[in-house]
CSV table of C-alpha atoms and ligand atoms in Angstrom, one decimal:
chain,number,residue,atom,x,y,z
A,1302,MET,CA,-28.8,-48.0,-5.7
A,1303,SER,CA,-29.7,-45.3,-3.2
A,1304,ILE,CA,-32.8,-45.7,-1.1
A,1305,HIS,CA,-32.9,-41.9,-0.6
A,1306,LYS,CA,-34.9,-39.3,-2.5
A,1307,LYS,CA,-33.0,-37.5,-5.3
A,1308,GLU,CA,-30.7,-35.0,-3.5
A,1309,GLU,CA,-31.2,-31.3,-4.0
A,1310,LYS,CA,-29.5,-28.6,-2.0
A,1311,LYS,CA,-31.5,-28.7,1.2
A,1312,VAL,CA,-32.4,-25.7,3.3
A,1313,THR,CA,-30.9,-26.1,6.7
A,1314,THR,CA,-30.8,-23.8,9.7
A,1315,HIS,CA,-27.2,-23.0,8.6
A,1316,VAL,CA,-28.4,-22.0,5.2
A,1317,LEU,CA,-31.0,-19.7,6.8
A,1318,HIS,CA,-28.3,-18.0,8.8
A,1319,GLU,CA,-26.2,-17.4,5.7
A,1320,MET,CA,-29.3,-15.9,4.0
A,1321,LYS,CA,-29.6,-13.4,6.8
A,1322,SER,CA,-25.9,-12.6,6.6
A,1323,ARG,CA,-26.1,-11.8,2.9
A,1324,GLY,CA,-29.4,-9.9,3.2
A,1325,GLU,CA,-31.5,-12.5,1.2
A,1326,LYS,CA,-35.1,-12.7,2.5
A,1327,ILE,CA,-36.4,-16.0,3.7
A,1328,SER,CA,-39.8,-17.3,2.4
A,1329,MET,CA,-41.9,-19.4,4.6
A,1330,LEU,CA,-45.5,-20.8,4.2
A,1331,THR,CA,-47.5,-23.3,6.2
A,1332,ALA,CA,-48.6,-26.7,4.8
A,1333,TYR,CA,-50.5,-29.5,6.5
A,1334,ASP,CA,-50.7,-32.3,3.9
A,1335,PHE,CA,-48.6,-34.1,1.3
A,1336,SER,CA,-50.2,-32.6,-1.8
A,1337,MET,CA,-49.9,-29.0,-0.7
A,1338,ALA,CA,-46.4,-29.5,0.7
A,1339,ARG,CA,-45.3,-30.8,-2.8
A,1340,VAL,CA,-46.6,-27.7,-4.5
A,1341,VAL,CA,-45.1,-25.3,-2.0
A,1342,ASP,CA,-41.7,-27.2,-1.9
A,1343,GLN,CA,-41.5,-27.5,-5.7
A,1344,ALA,CA,-42.3,-23.8,-6.0
A,1345,GLY,CA,-39.0,-23.2,-4.1
A,1346,ILE,CA,-40.1,-22.1,-0.6
A,1347,ASP,CA,-37.3,-22.0,2.0
A,1348,VAL,CA,-39.2,-23.1,5.1
A,1349,ILE,CA,-42.5,-25.0,5.5
A,1350,LEU,CA,-44.2,-24.6,8.8
A,1351,VAL,CA,-46.6,-27.4,9.9
A,1352,GLY,CA,-48.5,-24.8,12.0
A,1353,ASP,CA,-51.0,-25.5,14.7
A,1354,SER,CA,-53.1,-23.2,12.5
A,1355,ALA,CA,-54.1,-26.6,11.1
A,1356,SER,CA,-56.6,-26.5,14.0
A,1357,ASN,CA,-58.3,-23.6,12.2
A,1358,VAL,CA,-57.9,-24.2,8.5
A,1359,MET,CA,-57.9,-28.0,8.4
A,1360,ALA,CA,-60.2,-28.9,11.4
A,1361,GLY,CA,-62.4,-25.8,11.5
A,1362,HIS,CA,-61.8,-24.9,15.1
A,1363,GLU,CA,-62.0,-21.3,16.2
A,1364,THR,CA,-58.6,-21.4,18.0
A,1365,THR,CA,-55.4,-23.3,17.8
A,1366,LEU,CA,-55.9,-24.8,21.2
A,1367,PRO,CA,-57.8,-28.0,20.4
A,1368,ILE,CA,-55.2,-29.6,18.1
A,1369,THR,CA,-53.4,-32.6,19.6
A,1370,LEU,CA,-49.9,-33.9,19.5
A,1371,ASP,CA,-51.0,-37.0,17.6
A,1372,GLN,CA,-52.8,-34.8,15.0
A,1373,MET,CA,-49.7,-32.6,14.6
A,1374,ILE,CA,-47.6,-35.7,14.0
A,1375,TYR,CA,-50.1,-36.9,11.4
A,1376,HIS,CA,-50.0,-33.5,9.5
A,1377,ALA,CA,-46.2,-33.3,9.8
A,1378,SER,CA,-45.5,-36.8,8.6
A,1379,SER,CA,-47.7,-36.1,5.5
A,1380,VAL,CA,-45.9,-32.9,4.8
A,1381,VAL,CA,-42.4,-34.5,5.2
A,1382,ARG,CA,-43.3,-37.1,2.5
A,1383,GLY,CA,-44.0,-34.3,0.0
A,1384,VAL,CA,-40.9,-32.3,0.7
A,1385,ASN,CA,-37.5,-32.5,-1.0
A,1386,ARG,CA,-35.8,-29.2,-0.3
A,1387,ALA,CA,-37.5,-27.0,2.3
A,1388,LEU,CA,-36.7,-27.0,6.0
A,1389,VAL,CA,-39.8,-28.5,7.8
A,1390,VAL,CA,-40.7,-26.9,11.1
A,1391,VAL,CA,-43.5,-28.2,13.3
A,1392,ASP,CA,-45.4,-26.4,16.0
A,1393,LEU,CA,-45.5,-28.0,19.4
A,1394,PRO,CA,-49.3,-27.8,20.1
A,1395,PHE,CA,-50.9,-26.3,23.1
A,1396,GLY,CA,-50.7,-28.6,26.1
A,1397,SER,CA,-47.8,-30.6,24.9
A,1398,TYR,CA,-45.0,-28.4,26.4
A,1399,GLN,CA,-46.2,-25.9,29.0
A,1400,GLY,CA,-46.2,-28.4,31.9
A,1401,ASN,CA,-42.5,-28.7,32.3
A,1402,SER,CA,-39.3,-29.2,30.3
A,1403,LYS,CA,-39.5,-33.0,30.5
A,1404,GLU,CA,-42.9,-33.0,28.9
A,1405,ALA,CA,-41.6,-30.5,26.3
A,1406,LEU,CA,-38.7,-32.8,25.4
A,1407,ALA,CA,-40.9,-35.9,25.2
A,1408,SER,CA,-43.4,-34.1,22.9
A,1409,THR,CA,-40.5,-32.9,20.7
A,1410,ILE,CA,-38.9,-36.4,20.5
A,1411,ARG,CA,-42.3,-37.9,19.4
A,1412,ILE,CA,-42.5,-35.2,16.6
A,1413,MET,CA,-39.0,-35.8,15.4
A,1414,LYS,CA,-39.1,-39.6,15.5
A,1415,GLU,CA,-42.6,-40.1,14.1
A,1416,SER,CA,-42.8,-37.4,11.5
A,1417,GLY,CA,-39.2,-37.0,10.2
A,1418,ALA,CA,-39.4,-33.2,10.5
A,1419,HIS,CA,-36.3,-31.0,10.9
A,1420,ALA,CA,-37.2,-28.6,13.7
A,1421,ILE,CA,-39.9,-27.5,16.1
A,1422,LYS,CA,-41.5,-24.1,17.0
A,1423,MET,CA,-42.7,-23.0,20.4
A,1424,GLU,CA,-44.7,-19.9,21.5
A,1425,GLY,CA,-43.2,-17.8,24.3
A,1426,GLY,CA,-40.1,-16.3,25.8
A,1427,GLU,CA,-38.6,-16.4,29.3
A,1428,GLU,CA,-41.5,-18.6,30.6
A,1429,ILE,CA,-40.5,-21.5,28.4
A,1430,LEU,CA,-36.7,-20.9,28.4
A,1431,GLU,CA,-35.9,-24.0,30.4
A,1432,SER,CA,-37.8,-26.2,28.0
A,1433,ILE,CA,-36.1,-24.6,25.0
A,1434,LYS,CA,-32.7,-25.3,26.5
A,1435,ARG,CA,-33.6,-28.9,27.2
A,1436,ILE,CA,-34.8,-29.5,23.7
A,1437,LEU,CA,-31.7,-27.8,22.2
A,1438,THR,CA,-29.5,-30.0,24.4
A,1439,ALA,CA,-31.1,-33.0,22.8
A,1440,GLY,CA,-30.0,-31.7,19.4
A,1441,VAL,CA,-33.3,-30.5,18.0
A,1442,PRO,CA,-33.4,-27.0,16.4
A,1443,VAL,CA,-35.9,-24.7,17.9
A,1444,MET,CA,-37.7,-21.7,16.3
A,1445,GLY,CA,-39.2,-19.2,18.8
A,1446,HIS,CA,-42.5,-17.3,18.4
A,1447,LEU,CA,-43.2,-14.0,20.0
A,1448,GLY,CA,-45.7,-11.1,19.7
A,1449,LEU,CA,-49.2,-12.4,19.1
A,1450,THR,CA,-49.0,-16.0,20.3
A,1451,PRO,CA,-52.4,-17.6,19.4
A,1452,GLN,CA,-52.1,-20.3,22.0
A,1453,SER,CA,-52.5,-17.6,24.6
A,1454,ILE,CA,-55.6,-16.0,23.0
A,1455,TYR,CA,-57.7,-16.3,26.1
A,1456,LYS,CA,-55.1,-14.4,28.1
A,1457,PHE,CA,-54.9,-11.6,25.5
A,1458,GLY,CA,-58.6,-11.6,24.8
A,1459,THR,CA,-58.3,-10.4,21.2
A,1460,TYR,CA,-56.2,-10.9,18.0
A,1461,THR,CA,-55.2,-7.3,17.9
A,1462,VAL,CA,-51.6,-6.0,17.4
A,1463,ARG,CA,-49.3,-6.8,20.3
A,1464,ALA,CA,-46.5,-4.9,22.0
A,1465,THR,CA,-47.8,-1.4,21.2
A,1466,GLU,CA,-47.1,-0.4,24.9
A,1467,ASP,CA,-43.6,0.2,26.1
A,1468,ALA,CA,-43.6,-2.5,28.8
A,1469,GLU,CA,-44.7,-5.3,26.4
A,1470,ALA,CA,-42.3,-4.1,23.7
A,1471,GLU,CA,-39.4,-4.1,26.1
A,1472,LYS,CA,-40.2,-7.6,27.3
A,1473,LEU,CA,-40.4,-8.7,23.6
A,1474,ILE,CA,-36.9,-7.3,23.0
A,1475,ARG,CA,-35.5,-9.0,26.1
A,1476,ASP,CA,-37.2,-12.3,25.2
A,1477,SER,CA,-35.9,-12.3,21.7
A,1478,LYS,CA,-32.3,-11.8,23.0
A,1479,MET,CA,-32.8,-14.6,25.5
A,1480,LEU,CA,-34.1,-17.0,22.7
A,1481,GLU,CA,-31.1,-16.1,20.6
A,1482,GLU,CA,-28.7,-16.7,23.5
A,1483,ALA,CA,-30.3,-20.0,24.4
A,1484,GLY,CA,-29.6,-21.2,20.8
A,1485,CYS,CA,-32.8,-20.8,18.9
A,1486,PHE,CA,-32.1,-20.8,15.1
A,1487,ALA,CA,-34.8,-18.3,14.2
A,1488,ILE,CA,-37.8,-16.4,15.6
A,1489,VAL,CA,-41.3,-15.7,14.3
A,1490,LEU,CA,-42.7,-12.3,15.2
A,1491,GLU,CA,-46.5,-12.1,14.8
A,1492,LYS,CA,-48.6,-9.0,14.5
A,1493,ILE,CA,-46.4,-6.3,16.2
A,1494,PRO,CA,-45.5,-2.8,15.0
A,1495,ALA,CA,-43.1,-2.8,12.0
A,1496,HIS,CA,-40.5,-0.5,13.7
A,1497,LEU,CA,-40.3,-2.8,16.7
A,1498,ALA,CA,-39.9,-5.9,14.5
A,1499,GLN,CA,-37.1,-4.2,12.6
A,1500,ARG,CA,-35.3,-3.3,15.8
A,1501,VAL,CA,-35.5,-6.9,16.9
A,1502,ALA,CA,-34.2,-8.1,13.6
A,1503,GLU,CA,-31.3,-5.6,13.6
A,1504,ASN,CA,-30.4,-6.6,17.2
A,1505,LEU,CA,-30.1,-10.4,16.5
A,1506,THR,CA,-27.8,-12.5,14.3
A,1507,ILE,CA,-30.5,-15.2,13.9
A,1508,PRO,CA,-33.2,-14.8,11.2
A,1509,VAL,CA,-36.4,-13.1,12.3
A,1510,ILE,CA,-39.5,-14.1,10.2
A,1511,GLY,CA,-42.5,-11.8,10.3
A,1512,ILE,CA,-46.2,-12.3,9.9
A,1513,GLY,CA,-47.9,-8.9,10.2
A,1514,ALA,CA,-44.6,-7.5,11.4
A,1515,GLY,CA,-43.6,-5.3,8.4
A,1516,SER,CA,-40.8,-5.4,5.9
A,1517,GLY,CA,-37.8,-4.7,8.2
A,1518,VAL,CA,-37.4,-8.4,9.2
A,1519,ASP,CA,-35.4,-11.2,7.5
A,1520,GLY,CA,-38.3,-13.1,6.0
A,1521,GLN,CA,-42.1,-13.5,5.8
A,1522,VAL,CA,-44.5,-16.3,6.7
A,1523,LEU,CA,-48.2,-16.7,5.8
A,1524,VAL,CA,-50.8,-19.4,6.2
A,1525,VAL,CA,-51.0,-21.0,2.8
A,1526,HIS,CA,-54.8,-21.3,2.8
A,1527,ASP,CA,-55.1,-17.5,3.4
A,1528,MET,CA,-52.6,-16.4,0.7
A,1529,LEU,CA,-54.2,-18.7,-1.8
A,1530,GLY,CA,-57.7,-17.5,-1.0
A,1531,ILE,CA,-59.0,-20.9,0.0
A,1532,THR,CA,-60.2,-19.3,3.2
A,1533,ASN,CA,-62.1,-16.1,2.4
A,1534,GLU,CA,-63.5,-14.9,5.7
A,1535,PHE,CA,-60.2,-13.9,7.3
A,1536,SER,CA,-58.8,-10.6,5.9
A,1537,PRO,CA,-56.3,-8.9,8.3
A,1538,ARG,CA,-54.3,-5.9,6.9
A,1539,PHE,CA,-51.1,-7.9,6.6
A,1540,LEU,CA,-52.6,-10.6,4.4
A,1541,ARG,CA,-51.9,-10.4,0.7
A,1542,ARG,CA,-54.0,-12.8,-1.4
A,1543,TYR,CA,-52.2,-14.3,-4.4
A,1544,ALA,CA,-55.2,-16.2,-5.7
A,1545,ASN,CA,-58.9,-16.7,-5.1
A,1546,LEU,CA,-59.0,-20.5,-5.0
A,1547,TYR,CA,-62.2,-20.6,-3.0
A,1548,ASP,CA,-64.2,-19.2,-6.0
A,1549,LEU,CA,-62.1,-21.3,-8.5
A,1550,MET,CA,-62.7,-24.5,-6.6
A,1551,LYS,CA,-66.4,-23.8,-5.9
A,1552,GLY,CA,-66.9,-23.0,-9.6
A,1553,ALA,CA,-65.3,-26.2,-10.6
A,1554,VAL,CA,-67.5,-28.2,-8.1
A,1555,GLU,CA,-70.6,-26.5,-9.4
A,1556,HIS,CA,-69.6,-27.3,-13.0
A,1557,TYR,CA,-69.1,-30.9,-12.0
A,1558,ILE,CA,-72.5,-31.1,-10.3
A,1559,THR,CA,-74.2,-29.6,-13.4
A,1560,ASP,CA,-72.4,-32.1,-15.7
A,1561,VAL,CA,-73.5,-35.1,-13.5
A,1562,LYS,CA,-77.1,-33.9,-13.2
A,1563,SER,CA,-77.3,-33.2,-17.0
A,1564,LYS,CA,-75.7,-36.6,-17.8
A,1565,ASP,CA,-72.9,-34.8,-19.7
A,1566,PHE,CA,-70.4,-36.6,-17.4
A,1567,PRO,CA,-69.1,-39.1,-18.1
A,1568,ASN,CA,-69.2,-39.1,-21.9
A,1569,ALA,CA,-68.3,-41.9,-24.2
A,1570,LYS,CA,-64.6,-41.3,-24.0
A,1571,GLU,CA,-64.6,-41.2,-20.2
A,1572,GLN,CA,-65.9,-44.8,-19.7
A,1573,TYR,CA,-64.6,-48.4,-20.4
B,2885,KIV,O1,-49.6,-21.9,13.2
B,2885,KIV,C1,-49.2,-21.1,12.4
B,2885,KIV,O2,-49.6,-21.1,11.2
B,2885,KIV,C2,-48.2,-20.1,12.8
B,2885,KIV,C3,-47.9,-18.9,11.9
B,2885,KIV,C4,-49.0,-18.0,11.9
B,2885,KIV,C5,-46.6,-18.3,12.1
B,2885,KIV,O3,-47.7,-20.1,13.9
């Protein structure tokens, strides 16, 4: 008898490269817990990102900076238990890799050992290249993240579109090439002009996944709480809402409260 979960064709970094080669778009969503990861995986998503956006949507922080490595490992291990098919990528949180490449590798090893995830994601280009190379040497797949990098929000000052000026756009193009040459298996581009994102995707052989980066890239990622409408105060132009779960859930809770107060719940069939 096998002790492993029922085998399905798993999404690997190799599968993602093949998808790019044949022009098949890659779907990616965040998840932070077992139940949501099960839904998203069973719906057939290709990649699940345990994003440090957990700091915002799970913990209620204003930025992604406060979330810790221990908290990311907790979220990631919960997600991994709910996933059968998707590739699970975990964000290295702020403060767990910027110090030096040794620290970056130690943080990565903790994530891989303690959560069972398949890859990690890091924000930045040339500045973190040494760390990326060291992690790749240890055999861990790395996804890059360029453009709007929320861990640097206090450097940018705002969440507006990045790389609209030539100098920043040129650095982004250089960084994306460096990440590919270093061995990253994919890159996320966040909130940059669509024509620039398309140029980067056409320049690279590795998949480029966009969020607010237009349709000319190899795949799309959204924060699951945003696209399901669980959060309702965040409405950037790039966000398409596929449901309004906030109202649905609030309505259900209001209904429950009414039933409890009116003594409608539980009824005779709902007790022992
Ligand atoms: O943390 C996150 O959810 C992300 C996505 C926005 C790409 O990094």
